[in-house]
mmCIF file of C-alpha atoms and ligand atoms in Angstrom:
data_model
loop_
_atom_site.group_PDB
_atom_site.id
_atom_site.type_symbol
_atom_site.label_atom_id
_atom_site.label_comp_id
_atom_site.label_asym_id
_atom_site.label_seq_id
_atom_site.Cartn_x
_atom_site.Cartn_y
_atom_site.Cartn_z
ATOM 1 C CA UNK A 90 -78.936 -27.662 -16.214
ATOM 2 C CA UNK A 91 -82.560 -26.606 -16.955
ATOM 3 C CA UNK A 92 -83.139 -23.445 -18.061
ATOM 4 C CA UNK A 93 -85.586 -20.064 -16.873
ATOM 5 C CA UNK A 94 -87.879 -20.227 -19.047
ATOM 6 C CA UNK A 95 -88.797 -16.150 -19.679
ATOM 7 C CA UNK A 96 -92.486 -15.320 -19.435
ATOM 8 C CA UNK A 97 -93.456 -13.098 -21.706
ATOM 9 C CA UNK A 98 -96.676 -13.331 -21.052
ATOM 10 C CA UNK A 99 -96.465 -12.713 -17.600
ATOM 11 C CA UNK A 100 -93.646 -10.003 -18.034
ATOM 12 C CA UNK A 101 -95.995 -7.916 -21.187
ATOM 13 C CA UNK A 102 -98.762 -7.921 -18.024
ATOM 14 C CA UNK A 103 -96.978 -6.210 -15.767
ATOM 15 C CA UNK A 104 -95.579 -3.739 -18.076
ATOM 16 C CA UNK A 105 -98.605 -3.204 -19.519
ATOM 17 C CA UNK A 106 -100.050 -2.517 -15.926
ATOM 18 C CA UNK A 107 -97.844 0.731 -15.907
ATOM 19 C CA UNK A 108 -99.084 1.567 -18.853
ATOM 20 C CA UNK A 109 -103.184 1.555 -18.197
ATOM 21 C CA UNK A 110 -101.904 3.542 -15.182
ATOM 22 C CA UNK A 111 -99.749 5.781 -17.381
ATOM 23 C CA UNK A 112 -102.944 6.552 -19.983
ATOM 24 C CA UNK A 113 -105.124 6.861 -16.899
ATOM 25 C CA UNK A 114 -103.515 10.033 -16.029
ATOM 26 C CA UNK A 115 -103.003 11.695 -19.371
ATOM 27 C CA UNK A 116 -106.232 10.671 -19.492
ATOM 28 C CA UNK A 117 -107.402 12.187 -16.501
ATOM 29 C CA UNK A 118 -105.358 15.559 -17.483
ATOM 30 C CA UNK A 119 -107.667 16.079 -20.844
ATOM 31 C CA UNK A 120 -104.934 13.679 -22.704
ATOM 32 C CA UNK A 121 -106.076 10.028 -23.800
ATOM 33 C CA UNK A 122 -103.300 8.711 -26.035
ATOM 34 C CA UNK A 123 -104.414 7.468 -29.283
ATOM 35 C CA UNK A 124 -103.040 5.283 -31.912
ATOM 36 C CA UNK A 125 -104.173 5.119 -35.361
ATOM 37 C CA UNK A 126 -103.340 1.907 -37.297
ATOM 38 C CA UNK A 127 -104.191 1.898 -41.171
ATOM 39 C CA UNK A 128 -104.876 -1.893 -42.146
ATOM 40 C CA UNK A 129 -105.169 -2.152 -46.200
ATOM 41 C CA UNK A 130 -106.271 -5.470 -48.139
ATOM 42 C CA UNK A 131 -107.180 -8.628 -46.887
ATOM 43 C CA UNK A 132 -104.417 -10.159 -45.889
ATOM 44 C CA UNK A 133 -105.755 -12.789 -43.123
ATOM 45 C CA UNK A 134 -101.931 -12.336 -40.921
ATOM 46 C CA UNK A 135 -102.856 -8.641 -40.633
ATOM 47 C CA UNK A 136 -106.413 -8.898 -39.922
ATOM 48 C CA UNK A 137 -105.267 -10.753 -37.047
ATOM 49 C CA UNK A 138 -101.853 -8.746 -35.418
ATOM 50 C CA UNK A 139 -104.790 -5.861 -36.537
ATOM 51 C CA UNK A 140 -107.463 -7.433 -34.374
ATOM 52 C CA UNK A 141 -104.942 -8.074 -31.215
ATOM 53 C CA UNK A 142 -102.675 -4.436 -31.347
ATOM 54 C CA UNK A 143 -106.480 -2.658 -31.123
ATOM 55 C CA UNK A 144 -107.658 -4.889 -28.435
ATOM 56 C CA UNK A 145 -104.438 -4.399 -26.295
ATOM 57 C CA UNK A 146 -104.894 -0.023 -27.094
ATOM 58 C CA UNK A 147 -108.262 -1.222 -25.663
ATOM 59 C CA UNK A 148 -107.165 -2.613 -22.904
ATOM 60 C CA UNK A 149 -104.688 -0.069 -21.865
ATOM 61 C CA UNK A 150 -107.084 3.035 -22.126
ATOM 62 C CA UNK A 151 -105.618 3.654 -25.308
ATOM 63 C CA UNK A 152 -107.852 5.141 -27.829
ATOM 64 C CA UNK A 153 -107.674 3.238 -31.554
ATOM 65 C CA UNK A 154 -108.555 4.120 -34.281
ATOM 66 C CA UNK A 155 -108.494 1.525 -37.234
ATOM 67 C CA UNK A 156 -108.848 2.317 -40.723
ATOM 68 C CA UNK A 157 -109.295 -0.188 -43.290
ATOM 69 C CA UNK A 158 -109.206 -0.242 -46.555
ATOM 70 C CA UNK A 159 -109.867 -2.563 -49.721
ATOM 71 C CA UNK A 160 -106.787 -2.910 -51.365
ATOM 72 C CA UNK A 161 -107.444 -0.866 -54.100
ATOM 73 C CA UNK A 162 -107.059 2.213 -52.246
ATOM 74 C CA UNK A 163 -103.809 4.090 -54.144
ATOM 75 C CA UNK A 164 -100.581 5.088 -52.721
ATOM 76 C CA UNK A 165 -102.030 9.220 -52.975
ATOM 77 C CA UNK A 166 -105.454 8.183 -50.986
ATOM 78 C CA UNK A 167 -102.853 6.232 -48.801
ATOM 79 C CA UNK A 168 -99.912 9.516 -48.460
ATOM 80 C CA UNK A 169 -103.333 11.415 -47.757
ATOM 81 C CA UNK A 170 -104.491 9.895 -44.687
ATOM 82 C CA UNK A 171 -101.432 9.622 -43.377
ATOM 83 C CA UNK A 172 -100.830 13.285 -43.512
ATOM 84 C CA UNK A 173 -104.410 14.351 -41.748
ATOM 85 C CA UNK A 174 -103.161 11.747 -38.704
ATOM 86 C CA UNK A 175 -99.961 13.262 -38.694
ATOM 87 C CA UNK A 176 -101.384 16.846 -38.016
ATOM 88 C CA UNK A 177 -104.311 15.598 -35.803
ATOM 89 C CA UNK A 178 -103.530 16.034 -31.971
ATOM 90 C CA UNK A 179 -105.355 13.402 -30.833
ATOM 91 C CA UNK A 180 -102.958 10.797 -32.917
ATOM 92 C CA UNK A 181 -99.405 9.461 -30.667
ATOM 93 C CA UNK A 182 -98.782 7.162 -32.829
ATOM 94 C CA UNK A 183 -99.203 5.597 -35.811
ATOM 95 C CA UNK A 184 -98.491 2.462 -37.642
ATOM 96 C CA UNK A 185 -99.489 1.344 -41.175
ATOM 97 C CA UNK A 186 -99.839 -2.716 -41.107
ATOM 98 C CA UNK A 187 -97.154 -4.416 -43.437
ATOM 99 C CA UNK A 188 -97.543 -5.839 -45.943
ATOM 100 C CA UNK A 189 -98.831 -3.487 -48.239
ATOM 101 C CA UNK A 190 -100.494 -4.396 -51.945
ATOM 102 C CA UNK A 191 -98.071 -4.442 -54.529
ATOM 103 C CA UNK A 192 -98.831 -1.072 -56.219
ATOM 104 C CA UNK A 193 -97.609 0.406 -52.842
ATOM 105 C CA UNK A 194 -94.050 1.411 -52.494
ATOM 106 C CA UNK A 195 -94.160 0.587 -48.681
ATOM 107 C CA UNK A 196 -90.613 2.491 -48.132
ATOM 108 C CA UNK A 197 -92.585 5.914 -49.285
ATOM 109 C CA UNK A 198 -95.581 5.246 -46.769
ATOM 110 C CA UNK A 199 -92.884 5.115 -43.983
ATOM 111 C CA UNK A 200 -91.484 8.093 -44.246
ATOM 112 C CA UNK A 201 -94.772 9.756 -44.418
ATOM 113 C CA UNK A 202 -95.073 8.870 -40.917
ATOM 114 C CA UNK A 203 -94.122 11.816 -39.006
ATOM 115 C CA UNK A 204 -91.030 11.021 -37.116
ATOM 116 C CA UNK A 205 -92.828 12.093 -33.302
ATOM 117 C CA UNK A 206 -95.433 9.215 -34.316
ATOM 118 C CA UNK A 207 -93.506 6.672 -35.757
ATOM 119 C CA UNK A 208 -94.618 4.456 -33.044
ATOM 120 C CA UNK A 209 -92.724 1.039 -35.100
ATOM 121 C CA UNK A 210 -89.660 3.027 -35.730
ATOM 122 C CA UNK A 211 -89.030 1.979 -38.719
ATOM 123 C CA UNK A 212 -88.548 5.078 -40.854
ATOM 124 C CA UNK A 213 -84.803 6.080 -41.830
ATOM 125 C CA UNK A 214 -85.243 9.228 -39.539
ATOM 126 C CA UNK A 215 -86.124 6.423 -36.130
ATOM 127 C CA UNK A 216 -83.295 4.205 -37.502
ATOM 128 C CA UNK A 217 -81.037 6.810 -37.759
ATOM 129 C CA UNK A 218 -81.624 8.011 -33.907
ATOM 130 C CA UNK A 219 -81.109 4.451 -32.686
ATOM 131 C CA UNK A 220 -78.084 4.167 -34.699
ATOM 132 C CA UNK A 221 -76.376 7.751 -33.166
ATOM 133 C CA UNK A 222 -77.880 7.069 -30.015
ATOM 134 C CA UNK A 223 -80.701 9.706 -29.876
ATOM 135 C CA UNK A 224 -83.832 9.204 -28.121
ATOM 136 C CA UNK A 225 -86.290 8.257 -30.160
ATOM 137 C CA UNK A 226 -88.532 4.561 -30.957
ATOM 138 C CA UNK A 227 -87.206 1.705 -30.841
ATOM 139 C CA UNK A 228 -88.376 -0.811 -33.271
ATOM 140 C CA UNK A 229 -90.898 -2.883 -30.726
ATOM 141 C CA UNK A 230 -89.765 -6.615 -31.508
ATOM 142 C CA UNK A 231 -86.124 -5.841 -30.412
ATOM 143 C CA UNK A 232 -87.350 -3.344 -27.313
ATOM 144 C CA UNK A 233 -89.237 -6.217 -26.654
ATOM 145 C CA UNK A 234 -86.364 -8.809 -26.402
ATOM 146 C CA UNK A 235 -84.508 -6.068 -24.685
ATOM 147 C CA UNK A 236 -86.783 -6.426 -22.019
ATOM 148 C CA UNK A 237 -86.665 -10.072 -21.839
ATOM 149 C CA UNK A 238 -83.167 -10.023 -21.481
ATOM 150 C CA UNK A 239 -83.319 -6.791 -18.549
ATOM 151 C CA UNK A 240 -85.955 -9.178 -16.784
ATOM 152 C CA UNK A 241 -83.102 -11.785 -16.416
ATOM 153 C CA UNK A 242 -81.225 -9.524 -14.252
ATOM 154 C CA UNK A 243 -78.052 -10.701 -16.494
ATOM 155 C CA UNK A 244 -76.344 -7.972 -17.079
ATOM 156 C CA UNK A 245 -75.014 -6.635 -21.046
ATOM 157 C CA UNK A 246 -72.200 -5.161 -20.046
ATOM 158 C CA UNK A 247 -68.797 -7.023 -21.778
ATOM 159 C CA UNK A 248 -70.992 -10.076 -22.520
ATOM 160 C CA UNK A 249 -71.132 -11.622 -26.131
ATOM 161 C CA UNK A 250 -74.736 -11.389 -27.762
ATOM 162 C CA UNK A 251 -75.337 -13.267 -30.839
ATOM 163 C CA UNK A 252 -78.126 -12.104 -32.896
ATOM 164 C CA UNK A 253 -79.128 -14.331 -35.682
ATOM 165 C CA UNK A 254 -80.297 -12.319 -38.806
ATOM 166 C CA UNK A 255 -80.362 -8.432 -40.444
ATOM 167 C CA UNK A 256 -83.928 -7.408 -41.176
ATOM 168 C CA UNK A 257 -84.226 -3.772 -40.643
ATOM 169 C CA UNK A 258 -86.944 -4.548 -37.942
ATOM 170 C CA UNK A 259 -85.706 -6.958 -35.964
ATOM 171 C CA UNK A 260 -81.947 -8.297 -36.307
ATOM 172 C CA UNK A 261 -80.351 -5.042 -36.937
ATOM 173 C CA UNK A 262 -82.012 -2.632 -34.578
ATOM 174 C CA UNK A 263 -81.532 -5.193 -31.807
ATOM 175 C CA UNK A 264 -77.754 -5.661 -32.459
ATOM 176 C CA UNK A 265 -77.971 -1.794 -31.903
ATOM 177 C CA UNK A 266 -79.310 -1.580 -28.990
ATOM 178 C CA UNK A 267 -76.849 -4.561 -27.270
ATOM 179 C CA UNK A 268 -74.129 -2.683 -28.107
ATOM 180 C CA UNK A 269 -76.220 0.835 -26.316
ATOM 181 C CA UNK A 270 -75.885 -1.305 -23.433
ATOM 182 C CA UNK A 271 -72.507 -1.978 -23.901
ATOM 183 C CA UNK A 272 -72.307 -5.983 -24.780
ATOM 184 C CA UNK A 273 -70.065 -7.292 -27.672
ATOM 185 C CA UNK A 274 -72.145 -7.780 -30.529
ATOM 186 C CA UNK A 275 -71.815 -10.502 -33.504
ATOM 187 C CA UNK A 276 -73.798 -9.942 -36.451
ATOM 188 C CA UNK A 277 -74.915 -13.562 -38.391
ATOM 189 C CA UNK A 278 -77.047 -14.028 -41.075
ATOM 190 C CA UNK A 279 -77.758 -16.243 -44.280
ATOM 191 C CA UNK A 280 -73.723 -16.207 -45.502
ATOM 192 C CA UNK A 281 -72.661 -16.972 -42.053
ATOM 193 C CA UNK A 282 -70.859 -19.839 -43.516
ATOM 194 C CA UNK A 283 -71.445 -21.996 -39.786
ATOM 195 C CA UNK A 284 -73.601 -20.435 -36.788
ATOM 196 C CA UNK A 285 -72.514 -22.243 -34.123
ATOM 197 C CA UNK A 286 -68.739 -20.648 -34.005
ATOM 198 C CA UNK A 287 -70.451 -17.900 -33.520
ATOM 199 C CA UNK A 288 -73.443 -19.070 -30.929
ATOM 200 C CA UNK A 289 -70.982 -21.416 -29.081
ATOM 201 C CA UNK A 290 -68.448 -18.199 -27.400
ATOM 202 C CA UNK A 291 -72.730 -16.374 -27.214
ATOM 203 C CA UNK A 292 -73.597 -15.390 -23.461
ATOM 204 C CA UNK A 293 -76.585 -14.044 -25.217
ATOM 205 C CA UNK A 294 -78.084 -15.027 -28.354
ATOM 206 C CA UNK A 295 -81.258 -13.591 -30.188
ATOM 207 C CA UNK A 296 -82.629 -16.081 -33.548
ATOM 208 C CA UNK A 297 -84.758 -13.501 -35.403
ATOM 209 C CA UNK A 298 -84.556 -16.250 -38.657
ATOM 210 C CA UNK A 299 -87.857 -17.903 -39.063
ATOM 211 C CA UNK A 300 -86.655 -21.252 -39.839
ATOM 212 C CA UNK A 301 -86.997 -23.832 -36.986
ATOM 213 C CA UNK A 302 -84.359 -25.428 -35.416
ATOM 214 C CA UNK A 303 -81.812 -22.922 -36.472
ATOM 215 C CA UNK A 304 -80.288 -22.829 -33.019
ATOM 216 C CA UNK A 305 -79.850 -26.613 -31.706
ATOM 217 C CA UNK A 306 -78.577 -27.334 -28.220
ATOM 218 C CA UNK A 307 -74.405 -28.107 -29.391
ATOM 219 C CA UNK A 308 -74.861 -24.771 -30.333
ATOM 220 C CA UNK A 309 -75.764 -22.919 -27.389
ATOM 221 C CA UNK A 310 -73.250 -22.380 -24.244
ATOM 222 C CA UNK A 311 -74.097 -23.499 -20.973
ATOM 223 C CA UNK A 312 -76.358 -20.560 -19.193
ATOM 224 C CA UNK A 313 -76.088 -18.664 -21.946
ATOM 225 C CA UNK A 314 -79.495 -16.396 -22.420
ATOM 226 C CA UNK A 315 -81.535 -17.050 -25.337
ATOM 227 C CA UNK A 316 -84.351 -15.033 -27.182
ATOM 228 C CA UNK A 317 -86.198 -16.776 -29.688
ATOM 229 C CA UNK A 318 -87.742 -14.741 -32.184
ATOM 230 C CA UNK A 319 -88.487 -17.196 -34.771
ATOM 231 C CA UNK A 320 -92.016 -17.834 -35.897
ATOM 232 C CA UNK A 321 -92.468 -21.295 -37.408
ATOM 233 C CA UNK A 322 -94.587 -24.591 -37.431
ATOM 234 C CA UNK A 323 -93.700 -28.181 -36.739
ATOM 235 C CA UNK A 324 -94.844 -30.898 -38.490
ATOM 236 C CA UNK A 325 -97.402 -30.688 -36.377
ATOM 237 C CA UNK A 326 -98.752 -27.036 -37.611
ATOM 238 C CA UNK A 327 -98.205 -26.313 -33.707
ATOM 239 C CA UNK A 328 -96.706 -22.731 -33.846
ATOM 240 C CA UNK A 329 -92.262 -23.085 -32.516
ATOM 241 C CA UNK A 330 -90.168 -20.897 -32.260
ATOM 242 C CA UNK A 331 -86.015 -20.880 -34.146
ATOM 243 C CA UNK A 332 -84.722 -22.976 -31.430
ATOM 244 C CA UNK A 333 -85.004 -26.245 -30.231
ATOM 245 C CA UNK A 334 -86.953 -25.421 -27.266
ATOM 246 C CA UNK A 335 -86.726 -28.860 -25.551
ATOM 247 C CA UNK A 336 -83.216 -29.527 -26.270
ATOM 248 C CA UNK A 337 -82.403 -26.283 -26.159
ATOM 249 C CA UNK A 338 -84.025 -25.852 -22.673
ATOM 250 C CA UNK A 339 -81.519 -28.079 -20.918
ATOM 251 C CA UNK A 340 -78.635 -26.609 -21.731
ATOM 252 C CA UNK A 341 -79.587 -22.547 -21.870
ATOM 253 C CA UNK A 342 -79.620 -20.530 -18.372
ATOM 254 C CA UNK A 343 -82.375 -18.842 -19.218
ATOM 255 C CA UNK A 344 -85.225 -19.517 -22.416
ATOM 256 C CA UNK A 345 -87.959 -17.619 -24.385
ATOM 257 C CA UNK A 346 -90.992 -19.610 -25.153
ATOM 258 C CA UNK A 347 -92.534 -19.664 -28.351
ATOM 259 C CA UNK A 348 -95.568 -18.576 -28.288
ATOM 260 C CA UNK A 349 -95.478 -16.969 -25.128
ATOM 261 C CA UNK A 350 -92.284 -15.271 -24.950
ATOM 262 C CA UNK A 351 -91.206 -12.050 -27.799
ATOM 263 C CA UNK A 352 -95.013 -12.579 -30.074
ATOM 264 C CA UNK A 353 -96.918 -10.635 -26.375
ATOM 265 C CA UNK A 354 -93.554 -8.510 -26.089
ATOM 266 C CA UNK A 355 -93.487 -6.976 -29.326
ATOM 267 C CA UNK A 356 -97.144 -5.460 -28.872
ATOM 268 C CA UNK A 357 -96.422 -4.165 -24.709
ATOM 269 C CA UNK A 358 -93.802 -2.159 -27.070
ATOM 270 C CA UNK A 359 -96.049 -0.392 -29.368
ATOM 271 C CA UNK A 360 -98.094 0.955 -26.598
ATOM 272 C CA UNK A 361 -95.544 1.958 -24.859
ATOM 273 C CA UNK A 362 -93.779 3.631 -27.520
ATOM 274 C CA UNK A 363 -97.785 5.311 -27.204
ATOM 275 C CA UNK A 364 -97.514 6.197 -24.624
ATOM 276 C CA UNK A 365 -94.193 7.796 -24.787
ATOM 277 C CA UNK A 366 -95.358 9.738 -27.942
ATOM 278 C CA UNK A 367 -98.437 11.144 -25.728
ATOM 279 C CA UNK A 368 -96.378 12.145 -22.990
ATOM 280 C CA UNK A 369 -93.773 13.607 -24.859
ATOM 281 C CA UNK A 370 -96.288 15.556 -27.032
HETATM 282 P P1 LIG B 134 -86.858 -11.455 -42.678
HETATM 283 O O1 LIG B 134 -86.738 -10.479 -43.436
HETATM 284 O O2 LIG B 134 -87.205 -12.795 -43.539
HETATM 285 O O3 LIG B 134 -84.617 -11.641 -42.121
HETATM 286 C C1 LIG B 134 -84.857 -13.397 -42.153
HETATM 287 C C2 LIG B 134 -83.306 -13.120 -41.256
HETATM 288 O O4 LIG B 134 -82.589 -14.586 -41.482
HETATM 289 C C3 LIG B 134 -82.273 -11.946 -42.873
HETATM 290 O O5 LIG B 134 -81.307 -11.935 -42.041
HETATM 291 C C4 LIG B 134 -81.702 -13.780 -43.177
HETATM 292 O O6 LIG B 134 -79.984 -13.913 -43.972
HETATM 293 C C5 LIG B 134 -81.457 -14.820 -42.109
HETATM 294 N N1 LIG B 134 -81.556 -15.997 -42.281
HETATM 295 C C6 LIG B 134 -82.259 -17.013 -43.219
HETATM 296 N N2 LIG B 134 -81.750 -18.434 -43.785
HETATM 297 C C7 LIG B 134 -80.243 -18.646 -42.412
HETATM 298 C C8 LIG B 134 -79.668 -18.782 -41.930
HETATM 299 N N3 LIG B 134 -79.707 -20.610 -42.276
HETATM 300 N N4 LIG B 134 -78.606 -18.732 -40.690
HETATM 301 C C9 LIG B 134 -78.972 -17.324 -40.572
HETATM 302 N N5 LIG B 134 -79.264 -16.682 -40.900
HETATM 303 C C10 LIG B 134 -80.355 -16.653 -41.617
HETATM 304 O O7 LIG B 134 -87.168 -11.441 -41.072
HETATM 305 P P2 LIG B 134 -87.758 -10.820 -40.219
HETATM 306 O O8 LIG B 134 -88.515 -10.062 -40.406
HETATM 307 O O9 LIG B 134 -86.173 -10.146 -39.053
HETATM 308 O O10 LIG B 134 -88.618 -11.798 -39.003
HETATM 309 C C11 LIG B 134 -87.453 -12.903 -38.696
HETATM 310 C C12 LIG B 134 -88.313 -14.311 -37.915
HETATM 311 O O11 LIG B 134 -89.095 -12.991 -36.651
HETATM 312 C C13 LIG B 134 -89.316 -14.893 -38.839
HETATM 313 O O12 LIG B 134 -90.334 -16.410 -38.282
HETATM 314 C C14 LIG B 134 -90.522 -13.594 -38.818
HETATM 315 O O13 LIG B 134 -92.737 -14.117 -38.276
HETATM 316 C C15 LIG B 134 -90.562 -13.365 -36.061
HETATM 317 N N6 LIG B 134 -90.960 -12.017 -36.065
HETATM 318 C C16 LIG B 134 -90.957 -12.275 -34.939
HETATM 319 C C17 LIG B 134 -91.799 -11.056 -34.136
HETATM 320 C C18 LIG B 134 -92.233 -11.679 -32.731
HETATM 321 O O14 LIG B 134 -93.182 -10.806 -32.121
HETATM 322 N N7 LIG B 134 -92.169 -12.585 -32.345
HETATM 323 C C19 LIG B 134 -91.579 -9.887 -35.008
HETATM 324 C C20 LIG B 134 -91.137 -10.074 -36.246
HETATM 325 C C21 LIG B 134 -90.769 -11.069 -36.572
HETATM 326 P P3 LIG B 134 -80.404 -12.698 -45.024
HETATM 327 O O15 LIG B 134 -80.108 -11.151 -44.203
HETATM 328 O O16 LIG B 134 -79.191 -13.386 -45.222
HETATM 329 O O17 LIG B 134 -80.942 -12.570 -45.850
#
């Protein structure tokens, strides 16, 4: 079997076209959606991520307000900026790019963002909404993974989904979303003695570890859906995911590539959360 490759770039394009229409409709009613992006310090990867997010907003007709600060910005000043953005009716989403400089407590910062504008879905309240099945913002990466799975047409009801990784931003919310979609869910992590015991039974595998070749072909049930979230480099310095792509492709039914799989969908879901916030508010 050769897997169908799930094209995250193409799916993103389709969803972003819909987002752009919704943004235009809001703008024509005098309510252009707005996303504030706060970047503190000089982390080069963060600068790239932020640039991509700002560009995606512009392309979709969402107003982006980029606030860049020196690494010496105090925690109190950052909290002050967030309070001002919380009160600004032209801003529907607030994103603080992580990591922050060591002297700033990221938890305090995330909790300072109004839940109605927490488009990253990282706050305790947003996590609680997801946990209890209430409406709210879903963290963008797992939300995007759900759209990728949905695009295959494979129903999750009654299926066994295995999530590898249990971070608060990817693994745990991913497991909750799969559970909400009526899958039977197993969460694996660094303390799981033999991953393959679980993955071999899985109809869906979501790998969110950050270690290449975590999922090899012998660990995959023929026909399974494999969603690869990990971002790694191979020996030649080329980007790769957590799955051994070339070999897993011969066993899985559906597989996301890296790059071009979960990455573009993460930004797309950030735009989606921002639009939903503007439509609600
Ligand atoms: P993280 O916070 O470092 O979490 C990694 C998880 O993997 C942890 O739960 C860890 O277990 C688990 N793990 C580590 N080694 C393992 C092993 N040998 N077997 C099984 N589980 C193992 O990372 P993250 O933020 O969730 O991100 C995961 C990966 O996704 C990274 O490569 C990141 O760059 C990438 N990412 C991609 C996107 C995207 O848009 N494509 C977005 C976000 C993140 P413990 O909890 O036991 O330590």
